[in-house]
Every structure is written in C-alpha cells, then in structure tokens.
XYZ file of C-alpha atoms in Angstrom:
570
model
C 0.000 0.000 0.000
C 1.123 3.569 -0.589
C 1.567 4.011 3.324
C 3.874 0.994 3.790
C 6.075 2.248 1.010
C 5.849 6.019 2.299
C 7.211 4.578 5.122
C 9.654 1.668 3.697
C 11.172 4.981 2.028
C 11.517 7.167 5.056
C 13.265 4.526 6.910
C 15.871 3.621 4.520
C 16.517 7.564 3.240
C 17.194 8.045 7.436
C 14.503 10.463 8.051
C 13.889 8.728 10.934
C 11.740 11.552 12.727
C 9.340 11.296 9.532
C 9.054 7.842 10.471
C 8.200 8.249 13.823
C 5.461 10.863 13.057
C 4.351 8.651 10.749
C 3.767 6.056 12.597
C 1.957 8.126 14.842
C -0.176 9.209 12.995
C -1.199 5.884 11.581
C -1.212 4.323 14.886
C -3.778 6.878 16.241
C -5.931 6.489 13.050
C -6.178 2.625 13.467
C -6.766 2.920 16.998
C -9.810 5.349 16.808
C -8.032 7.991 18.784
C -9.386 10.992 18.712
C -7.609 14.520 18.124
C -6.531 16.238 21.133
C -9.361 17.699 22.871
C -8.796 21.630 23.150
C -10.397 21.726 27.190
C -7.870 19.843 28.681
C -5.248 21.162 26.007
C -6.337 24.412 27.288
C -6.184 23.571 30.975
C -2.683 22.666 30.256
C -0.836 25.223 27.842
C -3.356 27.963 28.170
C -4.197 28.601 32.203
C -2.008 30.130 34.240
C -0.764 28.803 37.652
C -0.204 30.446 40.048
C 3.581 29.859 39.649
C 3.466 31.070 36.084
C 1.641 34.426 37.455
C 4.926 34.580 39.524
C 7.167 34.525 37.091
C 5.245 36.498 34.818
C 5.238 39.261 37.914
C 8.898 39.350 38.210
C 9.478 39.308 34.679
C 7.113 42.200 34.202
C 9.706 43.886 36.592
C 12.079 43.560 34.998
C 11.282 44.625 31.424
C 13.139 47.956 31.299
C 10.978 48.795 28.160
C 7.704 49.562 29.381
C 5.185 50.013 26.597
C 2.027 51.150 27.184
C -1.575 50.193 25.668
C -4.824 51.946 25.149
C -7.737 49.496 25.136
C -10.460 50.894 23.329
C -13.910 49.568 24.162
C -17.107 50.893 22.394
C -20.102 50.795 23.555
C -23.735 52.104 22.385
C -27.146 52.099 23.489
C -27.458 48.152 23.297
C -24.540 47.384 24.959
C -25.345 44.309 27.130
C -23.823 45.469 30.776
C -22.894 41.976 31.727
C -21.023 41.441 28.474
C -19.010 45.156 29.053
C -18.189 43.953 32.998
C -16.820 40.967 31.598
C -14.533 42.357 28.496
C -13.708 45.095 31.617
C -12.578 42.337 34.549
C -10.643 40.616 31.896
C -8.494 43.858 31.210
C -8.296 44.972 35.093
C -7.008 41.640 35.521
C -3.624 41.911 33.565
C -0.594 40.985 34.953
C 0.758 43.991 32.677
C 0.240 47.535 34.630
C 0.730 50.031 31.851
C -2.394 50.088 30.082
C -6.129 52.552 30.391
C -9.314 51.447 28.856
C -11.400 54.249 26.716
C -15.268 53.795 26.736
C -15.924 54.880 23.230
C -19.302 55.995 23.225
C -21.551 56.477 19.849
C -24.165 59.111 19.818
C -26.765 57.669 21.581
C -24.705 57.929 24.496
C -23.809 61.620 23.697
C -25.160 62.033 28.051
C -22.976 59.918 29.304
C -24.016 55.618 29.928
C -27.106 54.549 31.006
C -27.250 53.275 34.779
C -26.909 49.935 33.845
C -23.741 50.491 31.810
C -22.693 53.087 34.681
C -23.082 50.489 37.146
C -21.112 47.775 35.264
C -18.122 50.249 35.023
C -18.027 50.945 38.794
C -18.517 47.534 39.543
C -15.001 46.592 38.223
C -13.673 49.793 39.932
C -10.332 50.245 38.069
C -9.151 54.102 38.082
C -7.664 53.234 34.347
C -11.218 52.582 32.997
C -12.088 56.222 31.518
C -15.066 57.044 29.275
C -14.707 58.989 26.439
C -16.669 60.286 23.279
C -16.604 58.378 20.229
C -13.080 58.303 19.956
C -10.413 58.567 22.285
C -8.709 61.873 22.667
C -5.305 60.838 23.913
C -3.684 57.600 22.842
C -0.997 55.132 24.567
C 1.784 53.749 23.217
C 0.081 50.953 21.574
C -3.470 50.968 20.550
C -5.770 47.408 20.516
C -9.565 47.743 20.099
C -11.500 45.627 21.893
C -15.224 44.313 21.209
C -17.532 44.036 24.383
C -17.605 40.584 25.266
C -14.463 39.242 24.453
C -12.006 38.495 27.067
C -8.397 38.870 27.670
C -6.105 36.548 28.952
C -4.922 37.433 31.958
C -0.985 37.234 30.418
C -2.288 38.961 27.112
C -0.583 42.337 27.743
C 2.451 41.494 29.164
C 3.137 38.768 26.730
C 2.726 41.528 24.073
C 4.759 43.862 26.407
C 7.932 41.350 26.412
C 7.551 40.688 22.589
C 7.382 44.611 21.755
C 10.575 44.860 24.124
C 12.533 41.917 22.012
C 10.757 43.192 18.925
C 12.027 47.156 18.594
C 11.092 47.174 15.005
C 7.558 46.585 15.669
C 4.525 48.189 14.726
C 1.526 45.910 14.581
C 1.257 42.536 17.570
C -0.949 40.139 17.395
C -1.766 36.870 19.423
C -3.729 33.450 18.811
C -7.081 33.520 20.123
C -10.088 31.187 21.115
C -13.776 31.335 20.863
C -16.065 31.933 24.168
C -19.835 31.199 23.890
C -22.841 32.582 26.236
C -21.976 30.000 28.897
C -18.202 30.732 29.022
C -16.954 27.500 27.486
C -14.147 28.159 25.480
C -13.390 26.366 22.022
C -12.035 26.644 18.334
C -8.691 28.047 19.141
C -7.166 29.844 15.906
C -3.781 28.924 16.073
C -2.676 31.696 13.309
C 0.501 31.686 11.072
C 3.266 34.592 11.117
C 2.670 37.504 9.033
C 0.927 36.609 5.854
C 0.013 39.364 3.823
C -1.801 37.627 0.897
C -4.041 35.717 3.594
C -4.873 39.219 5.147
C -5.775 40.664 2.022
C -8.454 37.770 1.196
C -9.986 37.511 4.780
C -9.120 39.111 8.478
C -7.151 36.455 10.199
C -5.268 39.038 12.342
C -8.363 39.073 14.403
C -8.772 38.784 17.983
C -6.137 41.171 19.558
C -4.236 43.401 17.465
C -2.271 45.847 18.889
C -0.622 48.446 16.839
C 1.745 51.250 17.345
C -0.138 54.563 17.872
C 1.613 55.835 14.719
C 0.397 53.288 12.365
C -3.737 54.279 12.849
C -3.216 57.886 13.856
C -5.857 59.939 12.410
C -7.704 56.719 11.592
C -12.014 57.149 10.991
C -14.574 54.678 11.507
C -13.424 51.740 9.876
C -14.002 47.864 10.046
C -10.758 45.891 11.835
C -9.858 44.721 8.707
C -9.834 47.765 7.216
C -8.125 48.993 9.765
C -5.505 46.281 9.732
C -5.235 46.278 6.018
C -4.025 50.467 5.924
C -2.107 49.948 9.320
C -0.090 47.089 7.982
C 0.293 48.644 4.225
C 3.980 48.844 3.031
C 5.040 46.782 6.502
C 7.830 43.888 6.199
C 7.177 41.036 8.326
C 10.142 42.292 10.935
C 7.426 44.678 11.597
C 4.767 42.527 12.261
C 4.944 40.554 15.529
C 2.692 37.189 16.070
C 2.748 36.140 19.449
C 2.046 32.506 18.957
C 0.052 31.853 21.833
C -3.615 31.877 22.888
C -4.175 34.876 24.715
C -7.522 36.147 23.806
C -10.979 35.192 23.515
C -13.442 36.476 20.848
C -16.690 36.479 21.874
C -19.295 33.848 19.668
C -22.758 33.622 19.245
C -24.740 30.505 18.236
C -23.675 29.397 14.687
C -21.371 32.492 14.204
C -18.605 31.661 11.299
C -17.669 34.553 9.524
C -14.031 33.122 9.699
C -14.890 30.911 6.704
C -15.212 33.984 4.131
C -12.719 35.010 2.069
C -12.538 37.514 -0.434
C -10.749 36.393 -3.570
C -8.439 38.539 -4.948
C -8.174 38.968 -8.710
C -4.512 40.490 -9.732
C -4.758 41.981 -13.170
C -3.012 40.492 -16.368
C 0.096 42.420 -17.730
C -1.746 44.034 -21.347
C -0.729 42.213 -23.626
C -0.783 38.966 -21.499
C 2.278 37.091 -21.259
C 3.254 34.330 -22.471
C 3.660 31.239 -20.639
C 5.315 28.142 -21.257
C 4.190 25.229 -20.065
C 7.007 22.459 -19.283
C 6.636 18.943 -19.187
C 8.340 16.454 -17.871
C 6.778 12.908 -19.356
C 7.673 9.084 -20.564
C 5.297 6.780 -22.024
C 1.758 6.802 -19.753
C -0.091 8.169 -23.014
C -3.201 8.143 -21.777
C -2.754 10.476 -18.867
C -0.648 12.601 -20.926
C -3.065 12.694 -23.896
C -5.368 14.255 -20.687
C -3.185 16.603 -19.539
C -1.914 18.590 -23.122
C -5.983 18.270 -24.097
C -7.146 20.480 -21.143
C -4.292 23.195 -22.553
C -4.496 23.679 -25.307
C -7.052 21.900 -28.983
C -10.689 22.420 -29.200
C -11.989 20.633 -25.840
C -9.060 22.303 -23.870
C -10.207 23.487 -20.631
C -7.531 26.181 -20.005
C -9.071 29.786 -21.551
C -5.567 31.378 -21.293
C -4.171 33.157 -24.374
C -0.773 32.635 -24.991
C 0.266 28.996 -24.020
C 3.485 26.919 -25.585
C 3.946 23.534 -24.515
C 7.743 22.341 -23.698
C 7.408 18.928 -23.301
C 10.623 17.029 -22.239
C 10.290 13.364 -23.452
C 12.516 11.135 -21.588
C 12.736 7.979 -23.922
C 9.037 7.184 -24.248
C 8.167 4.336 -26.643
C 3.936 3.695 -25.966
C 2.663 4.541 -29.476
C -0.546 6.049 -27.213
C 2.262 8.435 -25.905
C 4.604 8.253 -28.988
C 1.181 10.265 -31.206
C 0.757 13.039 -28.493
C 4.538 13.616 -28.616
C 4.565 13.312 -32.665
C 2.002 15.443 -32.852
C 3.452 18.383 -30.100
C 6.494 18.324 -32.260
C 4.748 18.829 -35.866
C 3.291 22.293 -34.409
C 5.902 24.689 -34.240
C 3.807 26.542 -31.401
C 5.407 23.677 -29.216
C 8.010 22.142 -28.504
C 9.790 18.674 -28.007
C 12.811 18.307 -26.161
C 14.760 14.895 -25.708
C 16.244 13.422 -22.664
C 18.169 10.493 -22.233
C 19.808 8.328 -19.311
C 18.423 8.175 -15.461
C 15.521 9.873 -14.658
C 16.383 13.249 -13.107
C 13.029 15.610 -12.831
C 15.279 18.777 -12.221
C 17.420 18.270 -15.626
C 14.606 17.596 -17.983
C 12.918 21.288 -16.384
C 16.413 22.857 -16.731
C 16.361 21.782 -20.040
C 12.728 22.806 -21.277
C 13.831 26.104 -19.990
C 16.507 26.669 -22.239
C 14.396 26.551 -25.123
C 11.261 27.806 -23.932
C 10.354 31.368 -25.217
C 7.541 32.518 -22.625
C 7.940 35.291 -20.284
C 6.915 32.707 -17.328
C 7.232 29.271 -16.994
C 4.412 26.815 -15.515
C 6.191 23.473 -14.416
C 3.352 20.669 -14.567
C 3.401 16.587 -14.341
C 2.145 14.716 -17.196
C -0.547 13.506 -14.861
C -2.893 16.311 -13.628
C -5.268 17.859 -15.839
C -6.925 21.429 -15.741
C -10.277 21.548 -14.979
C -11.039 25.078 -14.086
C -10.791 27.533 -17.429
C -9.051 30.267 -15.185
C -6.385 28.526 -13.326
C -3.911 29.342 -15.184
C -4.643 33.238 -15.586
C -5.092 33.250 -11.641
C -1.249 32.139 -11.267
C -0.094 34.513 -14.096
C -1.963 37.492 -12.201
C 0.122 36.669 -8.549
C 3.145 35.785 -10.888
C 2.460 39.540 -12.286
C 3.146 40.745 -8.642
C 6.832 41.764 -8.368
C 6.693 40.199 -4.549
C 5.783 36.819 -5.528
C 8.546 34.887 -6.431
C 6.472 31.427 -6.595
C 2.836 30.233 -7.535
C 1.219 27.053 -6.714
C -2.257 25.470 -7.454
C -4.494 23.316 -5.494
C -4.421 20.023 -6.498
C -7.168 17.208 -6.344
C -7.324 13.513 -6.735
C -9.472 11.897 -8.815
C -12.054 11.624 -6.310
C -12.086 15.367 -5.533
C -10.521 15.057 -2.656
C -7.387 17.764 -1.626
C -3.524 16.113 -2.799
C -1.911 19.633 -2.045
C -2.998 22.795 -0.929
C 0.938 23.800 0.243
C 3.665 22.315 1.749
C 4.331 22.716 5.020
C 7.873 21.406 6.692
C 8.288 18.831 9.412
C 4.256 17.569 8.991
C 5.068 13.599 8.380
C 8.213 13.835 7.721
C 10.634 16.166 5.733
C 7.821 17.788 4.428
C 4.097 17.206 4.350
C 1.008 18.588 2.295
C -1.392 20.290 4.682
C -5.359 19.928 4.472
C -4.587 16.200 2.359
C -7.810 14.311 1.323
C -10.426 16.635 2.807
C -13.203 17.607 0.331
C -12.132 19.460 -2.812
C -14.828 22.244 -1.711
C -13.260 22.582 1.412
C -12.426 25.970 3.052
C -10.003 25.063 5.086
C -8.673 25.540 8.203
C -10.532 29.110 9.068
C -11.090 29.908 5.653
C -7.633 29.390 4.350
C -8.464 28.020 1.535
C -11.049 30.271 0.354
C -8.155 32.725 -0.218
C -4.444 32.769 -1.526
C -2.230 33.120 0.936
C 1.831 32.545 1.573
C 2.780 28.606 2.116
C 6.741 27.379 2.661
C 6.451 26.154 -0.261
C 4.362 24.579 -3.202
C 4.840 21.311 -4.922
C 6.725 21.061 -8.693
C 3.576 19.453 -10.294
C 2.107 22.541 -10.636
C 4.620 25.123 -10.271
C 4.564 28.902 -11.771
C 7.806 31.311 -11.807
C 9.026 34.152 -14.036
C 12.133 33.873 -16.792
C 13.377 36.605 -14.187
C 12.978 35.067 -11.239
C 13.919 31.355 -12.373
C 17.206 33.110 -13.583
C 17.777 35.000 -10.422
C 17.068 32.168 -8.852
C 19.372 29.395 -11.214
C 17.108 27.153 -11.470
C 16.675 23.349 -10.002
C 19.545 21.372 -8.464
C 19.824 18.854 -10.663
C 23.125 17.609 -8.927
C 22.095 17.021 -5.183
C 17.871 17.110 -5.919
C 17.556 15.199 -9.286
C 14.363 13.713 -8.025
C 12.741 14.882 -4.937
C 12.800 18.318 -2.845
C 13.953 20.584 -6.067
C 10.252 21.905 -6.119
C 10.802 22.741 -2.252
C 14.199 23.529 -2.224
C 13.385 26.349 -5.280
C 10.813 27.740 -2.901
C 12.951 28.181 -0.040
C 15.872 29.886 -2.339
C 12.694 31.950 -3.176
C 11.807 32.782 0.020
C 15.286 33.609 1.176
C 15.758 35.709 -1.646
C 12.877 37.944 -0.238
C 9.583 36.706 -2.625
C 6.752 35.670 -1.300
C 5.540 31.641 -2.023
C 1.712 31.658 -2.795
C -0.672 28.841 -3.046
C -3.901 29.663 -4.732
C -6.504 27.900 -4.116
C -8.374 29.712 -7.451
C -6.143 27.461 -9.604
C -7.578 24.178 -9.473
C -6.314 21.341 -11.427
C -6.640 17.276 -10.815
C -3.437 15.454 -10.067
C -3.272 11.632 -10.353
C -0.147 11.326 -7.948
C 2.373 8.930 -9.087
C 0.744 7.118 -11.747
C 3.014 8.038 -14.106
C 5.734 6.968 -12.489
C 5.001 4.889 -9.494
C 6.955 5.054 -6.261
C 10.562 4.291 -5.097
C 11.015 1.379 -3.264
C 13.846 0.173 -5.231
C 17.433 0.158 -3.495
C 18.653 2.310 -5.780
C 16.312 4.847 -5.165
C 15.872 4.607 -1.877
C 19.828 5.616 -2.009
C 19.017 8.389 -3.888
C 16.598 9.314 -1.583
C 19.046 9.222 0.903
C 21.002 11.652 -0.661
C 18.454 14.339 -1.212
C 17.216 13.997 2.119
C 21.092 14.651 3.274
C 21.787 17.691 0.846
C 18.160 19.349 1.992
C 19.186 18.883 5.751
C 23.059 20.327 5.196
C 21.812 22.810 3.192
C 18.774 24.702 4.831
C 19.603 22.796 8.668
C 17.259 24.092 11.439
C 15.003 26.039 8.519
C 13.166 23.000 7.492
C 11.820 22.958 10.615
C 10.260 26.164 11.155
C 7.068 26.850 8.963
C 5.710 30.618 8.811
C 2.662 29.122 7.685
C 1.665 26.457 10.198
C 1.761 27.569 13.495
C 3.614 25.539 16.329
C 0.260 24.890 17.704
C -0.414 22.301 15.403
C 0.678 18.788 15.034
C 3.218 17.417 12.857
C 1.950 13.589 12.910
C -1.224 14.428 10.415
C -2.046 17.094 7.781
C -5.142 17.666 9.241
C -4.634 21.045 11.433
C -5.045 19.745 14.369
C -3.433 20.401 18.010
C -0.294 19.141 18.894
C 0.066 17.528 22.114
C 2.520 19.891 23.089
C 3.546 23.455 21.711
C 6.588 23.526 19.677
C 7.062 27.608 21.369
C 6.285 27.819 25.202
C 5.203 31.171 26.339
C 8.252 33.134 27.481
C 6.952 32.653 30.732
C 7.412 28.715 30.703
C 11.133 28.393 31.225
C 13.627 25.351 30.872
C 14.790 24.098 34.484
C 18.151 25.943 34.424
C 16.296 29.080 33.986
C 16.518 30.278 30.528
C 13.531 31.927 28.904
C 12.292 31.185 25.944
C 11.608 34.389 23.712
C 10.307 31.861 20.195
C-alpha cells in the first residue's frame, strides 16, 4: 500500500523523525483515537498557575521597556452590561500595569451611559477605565480595540509587552485567540501563522487582539478591523509585524457564528498584452494520462481559456505509441516544442532543459498527470506571478475523487515535508477559511509550479546535482523565500493530479539511495530552517495534515522556562 512504502522509504533515506510521526499518525488512526481535545489542552498550555503568574510578575519587573496600551472599548445604546463587565474584569485583571481602557461611546450615548452600563463600570472599579466620546482623545503607546464581550487573557498584555521589548522594530502585535460562547466555554482556538500578507488581504485572520503602534492608525475614521488592519499594515515587512504565537484572547461567539470561513478572492490583473507562458513537461510513455493533460491546454476541448500557451514537453525515452502520437504530434506544431532526454531519470534536468528553449515570459512546471479543470487557473497564477513580490505560484491540487492532494507544503508535517489539508473535500475551506483565499505557504509542490524567466534566472534554477528527483520543487521555494519573494498557493487554480501514476513510487534500493542523498543535501543545506514553517503555526501537530493540536507546543510562552532558567523568547 502507498503508506507501507511512504514509510519503507523514510526509513531507509534516514529520516527517521518522519518515520516516527508517521507512525503516529497511523497508529492513532487505526486505533480510533481521537484529536486532542482543546479543554484539557487548554487547561494545560493555556491557564495560568499560580507559579506562572509569579514569574510572569517578576518578569514584568524587569522589562526595562515599558510600553504602554490603550484598550479601546465601544459601547452604544445596546450594549449588554454583563457582556461590558466581563470584556472590563478581563483587562483589570492583567498581569501587565501600563495600560487605560477608553469607553468609546456612539451618539446615543452623547449624556454619558445609562445606569446599567454606569453600574457595570463601577462595579469593576479600576481608576484606568475612563469614558470617552466616540473616539479617544489621547492615545498610549500601543493601541488594541476591543469588542464588548471578548475576554483577555490574563498574560495577554504582558506577553505583548515582552515581545514589543525583544521586537524594537515593531509596529503591529498580534496573538492566537479562542472562541467563548454565552456559557463561558471556550473552544475553536485559531492557532494563526506569522505575518501573511496575501491571507490578510483575502480575509481578516489578524483578528482577535491586534495591537498596533499609535503611529500606524493615527488619524484613523470609523473603519471595520480589517480595514483597519489592512491600511495599518500597508507597506510593513514582516520584521514589523509581531505574532505572538500563543492563545491569549478570547473572541466572543454567538450561536452558529462563522464569519471566519469567508474570504474575499483577490483577482490580480493580467500584464496588457498577457504574457506568455510556457508550459514544461516532464513525461515518458503513460499516453493516456498525458493525452489528458496537453488536451485540457491547449485543442478544441481544452479546458484552459488562457491566451498565450506553448507547450515544452521534455520526453525522456518514451516508446507507448498512445504516448509516442501526443509527442509526434506536439512536435509537428511549431507553437510547441519537443525536447529529448536520455539516461536516469532526473526531474530537475529535464525542467532545466525545457527552460533553455522555452520562449515565454513565465514558466508553468506541470506533471504529465494532472489535468486542468477550471478555465481560469492558469490566468489566476499569471496574475500573482504579475506581482513583483511573488517569487512562486502554486495550485491546489485534487485527486481523482475530488478530494485535496496539495494545498501547500508545510515542513516537518510527516516527515521532511508534508502537504497540509490532504484528502479533505475538494470544496473545502479550510482551516478558518484558508483556503477560500491565496495566501503565503513554505512552499508549493513542482507538479504545478509557476515562476518568471526573471525570477527562475535569479534564482538558477533546479539542483539537478544534489535534488535530481525529490525536494527541487521545495528547495526552489525556499531559495525563493530567502531571496525575499513571497511563495503563494492559490486555491483559485484548481487542477486534478493523479499522484504517481506516471511513475510509481521508489522502493527500489537504488532509489531509496538516492533518496538518501536528497534527504542529506536538503538537511546540510537549509539545517534548522526545514523545521520552522511561517505558515503552520507551532500549535499544530506534525503527525497528520489535518490542522489539528499538537500535544505539546513547539514555542512555550516566554513565561514557561527550561529548568536551568533560561527563557524562551520563540
């Protein structure tokens, strides 16, 4: 079966921590384990002891940087007074001193509060609790708005605090958060990934707490918070944008309440004209899956509606006369092209090669076994390619079933790396909404793969020496992403992608050699960097692609020290 030989290769290429997750994984599959549950998950990494509020009180101390935050609260008219005491306790109760809460009263309150409301303030009794009109007249350091009824954790502003201080380039802070009901039980923690423009763009995932430097939304009008964190965070590199990866806040949720799982898809306009893109593929006998894929490009039943296409197909010895006509007749047009390739198989050569004769401004890499089947894919991964940011495009891919092969790659999940949100419904959104929107990934898979002639340049292409096989897709994207462009997977470009047919899988000795090898040059080469995923928070487990908790976090809190004392900033 495909998992015995996923895992007959992991143990002979020495990835021997794969192997573990994936056996893991499997284990807790057959068994009918359940995911971690996030109560007692919460009980454990998310309340405070009271030996944690000690050391979070003499760290406080200590902090010789001593930001301040204005909490601004507003309240109307129907503002339930149980729900404002509540949101008010939570901020009285910070372990962090330097902070005053504005009332930010609408016009309906242009008097002053009701008595109920009145009541609800004194009740909490805090002198930094101040009411003011509908915006706040002085502002602190930092500036977080605050909806009544959500809570803070009771470590929310410190944790900030000590970030901000080991973060001077900051200007916008954010945390993970949970969900609290009417009866105050807690649940869906979003467990967020590290500044990720694209994703904010297409739906508010900052949410929760965002704090941001009074400078950054001086002068700022009524506006939604994702407007508001859109224009704060405009022209900001990610050194500026802080994620505290830990669940500090709690939005308040009301019956079936999941606005998290819109998105707003962002269309990125075409260069005029529209470039042109060649298409390269790799491919060797297996006509009838390759007869598939060049149909839904290009010919009268061709799926694709993009203008400018040319096929580079590199044909590594293929003798099936099925596959020997689609070749024959790719080479008689003189709109394609038909490159040879001889000796071992060795995916990154036969691209390097279709790239020296291509002729289109971009290049799409793409297996000879997935097949379009949305007309606008490939103008959706032209428009991001379009962007001078992106470095790298990727689609989502679907079996034949309609289930999810990739949607991203994500480092460390099963193994080396792992595909995140594998074999859940074609249709579905994701883990809050992230795939109802593009948004930045480690990296994207070479079977559907979209760069510039610029960038692949700047970039020198795939290793053909050390990766001939596997990891040159990933290893591309992390030259990408070191070179300062952004990876994006859109989830707009939808193709299907019969994994493996064409080739099968290694479980030869040879290969698992070469295997061996890959594994070796990714690990000298990028070392502690395959294990750290801006995209996949530390939350989440590594032993499935499903998004769920891990047992443990990856990043304690800084107040959860190692027992010779050192603190642990993430």
């Amino acid at each position: 079966t495909r998992s015995l030989v996923n895992a007959w290769r992991l143990l002979r290429s020495g990835d021997l921590a794969g192997l573990g997750r994936r056996i893991v994984a499997r284990v807790t599959r057959l068994g009918g384990n359940r995911p971690v549950r996030y109560g007692p998950w919460r009980d454990a990494h998310v309340v405070l002891t009271d030996q944690d509020r000690a050391r979070i009180a003499g760290l406080a101390a200590g902090l010789s940087e001593r930001p301040s935050f204005t909490l601004v609260v507003e309240v109307g008219a129907d503002t339930d007074p149980g729900l404002l005491g509540s949101t008010l306790e939570s901020a009285a109760a910070q372990a962090w001193p330097e902070w005053v809460a504005y009332l930010a009263t609408d016009a309906d309150l242009a008097d002053g509060l009701t008595g109920d409301l009145t009541a609800a303030v004194a009740a909490v009794g805090d002198p930094r609790i101040r009411i003011t009109g509908p915006e706040p007249q002085a502002l602190g350091d930092w500036v977080a708005w605050v909806p009544v009824g959500d809570l803070l954790h009771e470590a929310c502003l410190f944790a900030l605090a000590d970030g901000i201080a080991h973060s001077p380039g900051a200007a916008v802070a954010y945390t993970d958060n949970d969900h609290v009901d009417a009866r105050g039980r807690f649940s869906l923690p979003h467990n967020k990934p590290d500044w990720n423009p694209d994703l904010l763009l297409g739906q508010d995932y900052l949410g929760g707490l965002v704090a941001y430097r009074g400078d950054v939304v001086a002068g700022a009008g009524v506006e939604s918070a994702h407007e508001r964190a859109l224009r704060a965070t405009g022209g900001l590199t990610g050194a500026e944008v802080l994620h505290v990866p830990h669940v500090l806040y709690s939005s308040r949720v009301d019956g079936a309440d999941l606005s998290w799982t819109r998105g707003t898809h962002i269309r990125w306009p075409l260069p005029d004209p529209a470039p042109k893109v060649s298409v390269l593929i790799p491919s060797r006998d297996q006509g009838r899956l390759l007869e598939r894929c060049v149909a839904s490009l290009i010919g009268d039943d061709a799926v694709t509606d993009y203008p400018e296409i040319e096929i580079v197909l590199v044909d590594h010895e293929s003798t099936e006369p099925r596959a020997r006509a689609v070749i024959d007749a790719l080479a008689a047009d003189p709109a394609h092209t038909v490159v040879t390739f001889s000796g071992p198989f060795n995916f990154a050569a036969m691209v390097n090669r279709a790239t020296e004769v291509a002729t289109g401004e971009m290049f799409v890499l793409l297996n000879n076994d997935t097949e379009a089947i949305s007309p606008g894919w490939l103008t959706e991964m032209v428009g991001h390619l379009s962007r001078p940011e992106v470095g790298v495009v990727g689609a989502l891919l679907l079996f034949s079933d309609g289930t999810i092969q990739h949607a991203g790659v994500h480092p460390g999940v099963g193994g080396l790396m792992g595909h995140g949100h594998k074999h859940r419904r074609g249709d579905d959104p994701g883990y809050f909404g992230r795939l109802s929107v593009a948004h930045e990934v480690a990296a994207v898979t070479g079977a559907c793969l979209g760069v510039t002639r610029a960038n692949w340049e700047r970039l020198g292409g795939l290793d053909e020496e050390n990766l001939a096989v596997a990891y040159n897709d990933i290893d591309l994207c992390l030259r990408a992403r070191a070179a300062g462009l952004r990876v994006v997977l859109t989830p707009h470009a939808v193709l299907h992608h019969h994994e493996s047919v064409s080739r099968g899988f290694d479980d030869d000795p040879a290969s698992n050699e070469r295997l061996a090898g890959e594994v070796a040059a990714m690990r000298e080469r990028w070392g502690d960097q395959l294990d750290v995923d801006p995209a996949y928070s530390p939350n989440l487990t590594l032993t499935g692609n499903d998004f769920n908790l891990a047992e443990h976090p990856r990043v304690e809190p800084v107040w959860i020290g190692s027992e010779d004392g050192i603190i642990n900033h993430g």
